[in-house]
Short mmCIF file of C-alpha atoms in Angstrom, two decimals:
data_model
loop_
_atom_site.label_atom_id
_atom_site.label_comp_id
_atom_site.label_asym_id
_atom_site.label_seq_id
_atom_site.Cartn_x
_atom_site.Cartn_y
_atom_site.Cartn_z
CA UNK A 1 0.00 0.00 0.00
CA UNK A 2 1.42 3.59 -0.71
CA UNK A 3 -0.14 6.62 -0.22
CA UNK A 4 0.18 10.06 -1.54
CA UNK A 5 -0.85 13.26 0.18
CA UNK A 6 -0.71 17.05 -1.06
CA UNK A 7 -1.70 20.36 -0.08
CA UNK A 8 -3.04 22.78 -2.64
CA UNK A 9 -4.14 26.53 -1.95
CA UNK A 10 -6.66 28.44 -4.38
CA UNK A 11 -8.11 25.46 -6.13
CA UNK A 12 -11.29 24.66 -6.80
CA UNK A 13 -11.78 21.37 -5.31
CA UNK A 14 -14.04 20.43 -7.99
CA UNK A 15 -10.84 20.81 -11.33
CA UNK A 16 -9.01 18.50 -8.98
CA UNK A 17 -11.48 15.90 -8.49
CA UNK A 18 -12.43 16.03 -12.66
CA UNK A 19 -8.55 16.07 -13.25
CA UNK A 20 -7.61 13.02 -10.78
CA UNK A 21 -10.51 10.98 -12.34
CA UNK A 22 -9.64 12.04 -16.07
CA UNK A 23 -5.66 10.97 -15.86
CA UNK A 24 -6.98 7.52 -14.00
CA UNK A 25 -9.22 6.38 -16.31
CA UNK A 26 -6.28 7.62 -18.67
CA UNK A 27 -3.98 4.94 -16.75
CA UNK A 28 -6.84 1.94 -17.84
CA UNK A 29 -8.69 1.92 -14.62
CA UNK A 30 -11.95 1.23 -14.18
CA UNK A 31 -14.07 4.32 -12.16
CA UNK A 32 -16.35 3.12 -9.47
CA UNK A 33 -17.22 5.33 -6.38
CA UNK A 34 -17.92 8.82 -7.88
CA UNK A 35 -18.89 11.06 -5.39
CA UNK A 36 -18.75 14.70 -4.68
CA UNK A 37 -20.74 16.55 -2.00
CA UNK A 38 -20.50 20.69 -1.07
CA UNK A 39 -20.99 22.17 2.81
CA UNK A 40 -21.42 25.22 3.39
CA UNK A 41 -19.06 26.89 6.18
CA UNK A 42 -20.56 27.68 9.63
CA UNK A 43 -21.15 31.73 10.09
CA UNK A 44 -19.88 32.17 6.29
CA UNK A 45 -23.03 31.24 3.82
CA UNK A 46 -21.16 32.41 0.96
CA UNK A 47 -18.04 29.83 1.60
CA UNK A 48 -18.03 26.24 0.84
CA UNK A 49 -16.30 23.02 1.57
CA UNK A 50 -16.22 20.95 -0.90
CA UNK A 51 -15.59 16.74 -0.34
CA UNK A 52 -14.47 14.04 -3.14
CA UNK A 53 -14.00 10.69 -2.78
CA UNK A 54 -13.52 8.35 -6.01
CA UNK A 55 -12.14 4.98 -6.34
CA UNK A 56 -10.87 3.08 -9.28
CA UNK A 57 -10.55 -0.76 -10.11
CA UNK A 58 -8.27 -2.63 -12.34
CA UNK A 59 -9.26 -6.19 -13.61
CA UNK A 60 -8.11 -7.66 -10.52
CA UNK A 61 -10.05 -5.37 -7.94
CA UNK A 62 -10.22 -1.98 -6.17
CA UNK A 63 -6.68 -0.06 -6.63
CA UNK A 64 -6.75 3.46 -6.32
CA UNK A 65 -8.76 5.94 -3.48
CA UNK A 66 -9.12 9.12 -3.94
CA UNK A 67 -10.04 11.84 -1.28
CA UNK A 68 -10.29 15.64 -2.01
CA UNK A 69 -11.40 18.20 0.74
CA UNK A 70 -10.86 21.60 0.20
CA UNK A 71 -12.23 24.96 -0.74
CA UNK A 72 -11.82 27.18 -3.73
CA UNK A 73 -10.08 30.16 -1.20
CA UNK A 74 -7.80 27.82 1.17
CA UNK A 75 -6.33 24.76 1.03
CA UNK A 76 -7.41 22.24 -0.22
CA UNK A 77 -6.44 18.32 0.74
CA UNK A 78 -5.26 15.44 -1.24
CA UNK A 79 -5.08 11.92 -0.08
CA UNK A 80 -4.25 9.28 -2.65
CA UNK A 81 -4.25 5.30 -1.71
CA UNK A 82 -3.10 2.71 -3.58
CA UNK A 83 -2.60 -0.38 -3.79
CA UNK A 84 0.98 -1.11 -5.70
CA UNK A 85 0.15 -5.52 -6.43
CA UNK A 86 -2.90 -4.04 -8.70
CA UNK A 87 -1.60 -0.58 -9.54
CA UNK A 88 2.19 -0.67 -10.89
CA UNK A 89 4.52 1.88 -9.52
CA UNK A 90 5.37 3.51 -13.08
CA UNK A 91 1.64 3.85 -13.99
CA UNK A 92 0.96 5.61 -10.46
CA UNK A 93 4.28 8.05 -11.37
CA UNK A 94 2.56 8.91 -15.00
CA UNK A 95 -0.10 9.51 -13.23
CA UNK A 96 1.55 11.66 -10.60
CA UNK A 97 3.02 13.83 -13.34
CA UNK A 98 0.04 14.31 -15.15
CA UNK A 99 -1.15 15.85 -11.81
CA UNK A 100 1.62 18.24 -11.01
CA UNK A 101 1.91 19.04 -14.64
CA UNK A 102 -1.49 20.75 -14.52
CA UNK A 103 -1.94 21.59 -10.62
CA UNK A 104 1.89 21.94 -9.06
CA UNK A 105 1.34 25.85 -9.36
CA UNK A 106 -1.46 25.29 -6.36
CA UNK A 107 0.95 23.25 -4.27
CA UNK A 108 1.21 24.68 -1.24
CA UNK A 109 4.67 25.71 -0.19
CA UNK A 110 5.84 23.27 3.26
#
């Protein structure tokens, strides 16, 4: 099992979430939980939180969790599972670049 985790600040949660599920499916997996639900924030109606969670599946089972919580002024939070017997190593790193290809200017400094 390996797991990835990032912070991003000024996304919207919601390009993530479309942009992790677009460069899986990309890798050959299989999408099966899709689901994406918005809070608002307590004293602030005009603020949300916004929640992700998607998994993917290769021939052989589940492989890949995704979990996304984050609003569009913040951070936002990126947790990535997988499992490396049904999810090579190399295809996880394409995937990996695909992501900070598009989103690394959101990472949030450490």
């Amino acid at each position: 099992m390996m797991q990835i985790r990032k912070t991003y600040t000024d996304i919207n949660p919601e390009l993530l979430y479309a942009e992790i599920r677009d460069f899986a499916l990309k890798q050959g997996l299989t999408l099966g939980e899709n689901k994406q639900e918005t809070y608002t924030i307590p004293d602030e109606s005009a603020m949300f939180i916004s929640r992700g969670n998607l998994s993917f599946s290769s021939r052989d089972g589940e492989c890949l969790r995704v979990h996304i919580v984050g609003s569009k002024r913040g951070e936002t939070k990126l947790m990535i599972d997988t499992d490396d017997k049904l999810f090579p190593g190399e295809k996880l790193q394409a995937l990996q670049e695909d992501l900070d290809f598009v989103v690394s200017s959101y990472e949030a400094e450490e």
